mmCIF file of C-alpha atoms in Angstrom:
data_model
loop_
_atom_site.group_PDB
_atom_site.id
_atom_site.type_symbol
_atom_site.label_atom_id
_atom_site.label_comp_id
_atom_site.label_asym_id
_atom_site.label_seq_id
_atom_site.Cartn_x
_atom_site.Cartn_y
_atom_site.Cartn_z
ATOM 1 C CA GLU A 1 -83.069 -7.668 -123.988
ATOM 2 C CA VAL A 2 -84.754 -7.734 -127.416
ATOM 3 C CA VAL A 3 -81.558 -6.650 -129.171
ATOM 4 C CA ALA A 4 -79.365 -9.346 -127.604
ATOM 5 C CA GLY A 5 -82.073 -12.010 -127.736
ATOM 6 C CA GLY A 6 -80.866 -15.445 -126.660
ATOM 7 C CA LYS A 7 -77.257 -14.244 -126.687
ATOM 8 C CA LEU A 8 -77.997 -12.449 -123.428
ATOM 9 C CA TYR A 9 -78.054 -15.796 -121.622
ATOM 10 C CA GLN A 10 -74.837 -17.170 -123.074
ATOM 11 C CA VAL A 11 -71.785 -17.665 -120.863
ATOM 12 C CA VAL A 12 -68.673 -15.575 -121.603
ATOM 13 C CA VAL A 13 -65.291 -17.183 -120.859
ATOM 14 C CA GLU A 14 -61.697 -16.170 -121.549
ATOM 15 C CA ASP A 15 -60.795 -18.864 -124.076
ATOM 16 C CA GLU A 16 -61.821 -22.154 -125.700
ATOM 17 C CA VAL A 17 -59.805 -24.147 -123.110
ATOM 18 C CA THR A 18 -62.032 -22.781 -120.335
ATOM 19 C CA ALA A 19 -65.117 -23.409 -122.473
ATOM 20 C CA LYS A 20 -64.103 -27.018 -123.089
ATOM 21 C CA ALA A 21 -63.396 -27.577 -119.392
ATOM 22 C CA LEU A 22 -66.818 -26.177 -118.456
ATOM 23 C CA LEU A 23 -68.587 -28.393 -120.951
ATOM 24 C CA GLN A 24 -66.677 -31.521 -119.962
ATOM 25 C CA LYS A 25 -66.290 -31.089 -116.218
ATOM 26 C CA GLY A 26 -68.558 -28.215 -115.247
ATOM 27 C CA GLN A 27 -71.481 -30.427 -114.225
ATOM 28 C CA LEU A 28 -73.828 -28.005 -115.951
ATOM 29 C CA LYS A 29 -77.498 -28.405 -115.032
ATOM 30 C CA ARG A 30 -78.770 -27.276 -118.449
ATOM 31 C CA ARG A 31 -77.572 -26.690 -121.999
ATOM 32 C CA VAL A 32 -75.553 -23.523 -122.394
ATOM 33 C CA THR A 33 -73.851 -21.692 -125.204
ATOM 34 C CA ILE A 34 -70.380 -20.485 -124.306
ATOM 35 C CA ILE A 35 -68.662 -17.480 -125.881
ATOM 36 C CA PRO A 36 -64.861 -17.839 -125.741
ATOM 37 C CA LEU A 37 -63.539 -14.271 -126.026
ATOM 38 C CA ASN A 38 -60.480 -15.330 -128.022
ATOM 39 C CA LYS A 39 -62.549 -17.090 -130.732
ATOM 40 C CA ILE A 40 -65.788 -15.118 -131.071
ATOM 41 C CA SER A 41 -66.496 -13.683 -134.520
ATOM 42 C CA ARG A 42 -67.682 -10.107 -134.775
ATOM 43 C CA GLY A 43 -68.351 -10.187 -138.518
ATOM 44 C CA GLY A 44 -71.805 -8.610 -138.264
ATOM 45 C CA LEU A 45 -70.573 -5.472 -136.517
ATOM 46 C CA ILE A 46 -72.190 -2.367 -138.016
ATOM 47 C CA PRO A 47 -69.397 -0.040 -139.162
ATOM 48 C CA PRO A 48 -69.538 3.589 -137.994
ATOM 49 C CA ALA A 49 -70.183 4.718 -141.588
ATOM 50 C CA THR A 50 -73.324 2.569 -141.760
ATOM 51 C CA GLY A 51 -74.364 3.923 -138.365
ATOM 52 C CA ALA A 52 -73.951 7.449 -139.718
ATOM 53 C CA ALA A 53 -76.006 6.537 -142.811
ATOM 54 C CA ALA A 54 -78.724 5.164 -140.523
ATOM 55 C CA GLN A 55 -78.765 8.369 -138.489
ATOM 56 C CA ALA A 56 -78.976 10.482 -141.651
ATOM 57 C CA CYS A 57 -81.735 8.281 -143.108
ATOM 58 C CA ALA A 58 -83.758 8.436 -139.875
ATOM 59 C CA ALA A 59 -83.457 12.207 -139.642
ATOM 60 C CA LEU A 60 -84.236 12.781 -143.334
ATOM 61 C CA LYS A 61 -87.115 10.333 -143.818
ATOM 62 C CA THR A 62 -88.932 10.487 -140.459
ATOM 63 C CA GLY A 63 -87.252 13.112 -138.324
ATOM 64 C CA GLY A 64 -86.375 10.297 -135.929
ATOM 65 C CA THR A 65 -83.187 8.784 -134.597
ATOM 66 C CA ALA A 66 -81.236 5.590 -135.232
ATOM 67 C CA THR A 67 -78.176 4.568 -133.232
ATOM 68 C CA ARG A 68 -75.940 1.514 -133.288
ATOM 69 C CA ALA A 69 -76.985 -0.632 -130.311
ATOM 70 C CA ILE A 70 -73.355 -1.181 -129.306
ATOM 71 C CA GLU A 71 -73.043 2.577 -128.669
ATOM 72 C CA LEU A 72 -75.827 2.447 -126.084
ATOM 73 C CA VAL A 73 -74.386 -0.362 -123.955
ATOM 74 C CA GLY A 74 -71.774 0.156 -121.267
ATOM 75 C CA TYR A 75 -69.196 -2.597 -120.732
ATOM 76 C CA ASP A 76 -65.640 -3.330 -119.610
ATOM 77 C CA ALA A 77 -62.969 -3.464 -122.317
ATOM 78 C CA GLU A 78 -62.194 -7.094 -121.493
ATOM 79 C CA VAL A 79 -65.623 -8.221 -122.758
ATOM 80 C CA LYS A 80 -65.696 -5.986 -125.850
ATOM 81 C CA ALA A 81 -65.722 -8.940 -128.263
ATOM 82 C CA ALA A 82 -68.726 -10.534 -126.534
ATOM 83 C CA MET A 83 -70.623 -7.240 -126.422
ATOM 84 C CA GLU A 84 -69.972 -6.598 -130.109
ATOM 85 C CA PHE A 85 -71.143 -10.148 -130.843
ATOM 86 C CA CYS A 86 -74.398 -9.538 -128.927
ATOM 87 C CA PHE A 87 -75.171 -5.912 -129.748
ATOM 88 C CA GLY A 88 -73.005 -5.000 -132.746
ATOM 89 C CA ASP A 89 -75.333 -6.000 -135.596
ATOM 90 C CA LYS A 90 -78.477 -4.013 -134.737
ATOM 91 C CA LEU A 91 -79.705 -0.435 -134.718
ATOM 92 C CA ILE A 92 -81.995 1.138 -132.123
ATOM 93 C CA CYS A 93 -84.680 3.432 -133.556
ATOM 94 C CA ASP A 94 -87.027 5.775 -131.740
ATOM 95 C CA SER A 95 -90.161 4.619 -133.592
ATOM 96 C CA LEU A 96 -91.539 1.887 -135.834
ATOM 97 C CA ASP A 97 -91.691 4.284 -138.802
ATOM 98 C CA THR A 98 -88.028 5.142 -138.345
ATOM 99 C CA ALA A 99 -87.117 1.450 -137.989
ATOM 100 C CA ARG A 100 -88.911 0.615 -141.246
ATOM 101 C CA ALA A 101 -87.259 3.497 -143.112
ATOM 102 C CA VAL A 102 -83.785 2.609 -141.845
ATOM 103 C CA ALA A 103 -84.001 -1.192 -142.155
ATOM 104 C CA TYR A 104 -85.104 -1.040 -145.790
ATOM 105 C CA ASP A 105 -82.756 1.778 -146.836
ATOM 106 C CA SER A 106 -80.223 0.511 -149.405
ATOM 107 C CA LYS A 107 -77.301 2.227 -147.623
ATOM 108 C CA VAL A 108 -78.169 0.635 -144.274
ATOM 109 C CA HIS A 109 -80.104 -2.629 -144.733
ATOM 110 C CA ARG A 110 -79.734 -3.742 -141.079
ATOM 111 C CA LYS A 111 -82.050 -5.150 -138.427
ATOM 112 C CA CYS A 112 -83.657 -2.388 -136.351
ATOM 113 C CA VAL A 113 -85.243 -2.536 -132.905
ATOM 114 C CA THR A 114 -87.574 0.160 -131.612
ATOM 115 C CA LEU A 115 -87.533 1.525 -128.080
ATOM 116 C CA SER A 116 -90.746 -0.429 -127.431
ATOM 117 C CA GLY A 117 -89.147 -3.702 -128.576
ATOM 118 C CA ASP A 118 -90.556 -4.086 -132.095
ATOM 119 C CA VAL A 119 -88.082 -5.582 -134.579
ATOM 120 C CA VAL A 120 -87.876 -4.748 -138.286
ATOM 121 C CA ASP A 121 -85.629 -7.030 -140.328
ATOM 122 C CA PRO A 122 -84.569 -6.015 -143.852
ATOM 123 C CA SER A 123 -85.396 -9.578 -144.946
ATOM 124 C CA GLY A 124 -89.019 -8.506 -144.592
ATOM 125 C CA THR A 125 -90.012 -9.914 -141.199
ATOM 126 C CA MET A 126 -91.375 -7.813 -138.364
ATOM 127 C CA THR A 127 -91.698 -8.876 -134.747
ATOM 128 C CA GLY A 128 -93.784 -7.098 -132.146
ATOM 129 C CA GLY A 129 -96.838 -7.308 -129.983
ATOM 130 C CA SER A 130 -97.060 -7.680 -126.231
ATOM 131 C CA SER A 131 -93.999 -6.433 -124.441
ATOM 132 C CA GLY A 132 -95.066 -7.447 -120.944
ATOM 133 C CA SER A 133 -92.033 -9.632 -120.281
ATOM 134 C CA ILE A 134 -89.441 -7.576 -122.193
ATOM 135 C CA GLY A 135 -86.682 -6.435 -119.915
ATOM 136 C CA THR A 136 -87.665 -8.537 -116.910
ATOM 137 C CA SER A 137 -84.338 -10.383 -116.761
ATOM 138 C CA LEU A 138 -82.325 -7.192 -116.980
ATOM 139 C CA ARG A 139 -84.626 -5.506 -114.475
ATOM 140 C CA LYS A 140 -84.095 -8.386 -112.040
ATOM 141 C CA LEU A 141 -80.322 -8.199 -112.527
ATOM 142 C CA GLN A 142 -80.446 -4.455 -111.854
ATOM 143 C CA MET A 143 -82.508 -5.035 -108.718
ATOM 144 C CA LEU A 144 -80.041 -7.697 -107.556
ATOM 145 C CA SER A 145 -77.120 -5.362 -108.152
ATOM 146 C CA GLU A 146 -78.838 -2.592 -106.196
ATOM 147 C CA ALA A 147 -79.682 -4.997 -103.361
ATOM 148 C CA LYS A 148 -76.042 -6.128 -103.174
ATOM 149 C CA GLU A 149 -74.921 -2.508 -103.042
ATOM 150 C CA ASP A 150 -77.453 -1.759 -100.286
ATOM 151 C CA LEU A 151 -76.270 -4.834 -98.376
ATOM 152 C CA GLY A 152 -72.660 -3.653 -98.636
ATOM 153 C CA CYS A 153 -73.624 -0.241 -97.259
ATOM 154 C CA ALA A 154 -75.627 -1.838 -94.440
ATOM 155 C CA ARG A 155 -72.669 -4.072 -93.528
ATOM 156 C CA GLU A 156 -70.338 -1.055 -93.417
ATOM 157 C CA ARG A 157 -72.831 0.754 -91.187
ATOM 158 C CA LEU A 158 -73.101 -2.301 -88.915
ATOM 159 C CA VAL A 159 -69.313 -2.437 -88.518
ATOM 160 C CA SER A 160 -69.301 1.280 -87.664
ATOM 161 C CA ILE A 161 -72.128 0.864 -85.135
ATOM 162 C CA LYS A 162 -70.410 -2.133 -83.511
ATOM 163 C CA ALA A 163 -67.199 -0.109 -83.187
ATOM 164 C CA GLN A 164 -69.117 2.750 -81.596
ATOM 165 C CA LEU A 165 -70.895 0.338 -79.217
ATOM 166 C CA SER A 166 -67.564 -1.154 -78.205
ATOM 167 C CA LYS A 167 -66.169 2.320 -77.586
ATOM 168 C CA ASN A 168 -69.283 3.253 -75.582
ATOM 169 C CA ALA A 169 -69.025 0.044 -73.542
ATOM 170 C CA LYS A 170 -65.408 0.882 -72.632
ATOM 171 C CA SER A 171 -66.446 4.408 -71.672
ATOM 172 C CA ALA A 172 -69.319 3.029 -69.588
ATOM 173 C CA ALA A 173 -66.943 0.646 -67.791
ATOM 174 C CA GLN A 174 -64.505 3.489 -67.101
ATOM 175 C CA HIS A 175 -67.386 5.632 -65.840
ATOM 176 C CA ALA A 176 -68.574 2.857 -63.533
ATOM 177 C CA ASP A 177 -65.029 2.389 -62.165
ATOM 178 C CA LEU A 178 -64.657 6.132 -61.561
ATOM 179 C CA ALA A 179 -68.096 6.371 -59.956
ATOM 180 C CA GLU A 180 -67.240 3.487 -57.613
ATOM 181 C CA ALA A 181 -63.870 5.008 -56.745
ATOM 182 C CA THR A 182 -65.538 8.372 -56.072
ATOM 183 C CA GLU A 183 -68.113 6.778 -53.807
ATOM 184 C CA LEU A 184 -65.415 4.866 -51.899
ATOM 185 C CA LYS A 185 -63.454 8.091 -51.363
ATOM 186 C CA ALA A 186 -66.614 9.860 -50.268
ATOM 187 C CA GLN A 187 -67.251 7.178 -47.629
ATOM 188 C CA GLU A 188 -63.752 7.505 -46.175
#
């Protein structure tokens, strides 16, 4: 959530025609930024060579690790441009010391985010402090996804139980008919 920042809440659409239609006729309740996949610029993408330099710098200077953020995010190929736009320009470091060493290294010189959410920018700024709300949106999305999956499983189970109940009801009706026929024959 720290790496993507505000980009995490932007709306991804196929093209600028869809974006324009949403803005003009979408009756949006609040301001949104739309990312048309066919127009988005990925100019800040960290090349693999810079990622390798960051890894080498982290290992050499602090014994830590540094990885391109885009390598740590799973996504469908159809949204690759949007994911590179959001996550392609930052490195994830295992510690603040590693982030400082990597961000200020002349071969890397890229914004670094630590696992605890601290940000070190090669321009000289550092962001950190309380991380109480970091990840809450993603956590809620994960919980929603899990709840939907659980609901799907429960619905499948309900269908199966209803089918079994229907089958049992038919068997019970057949049993009742046979029991009645047996009793009638016994009375004859």
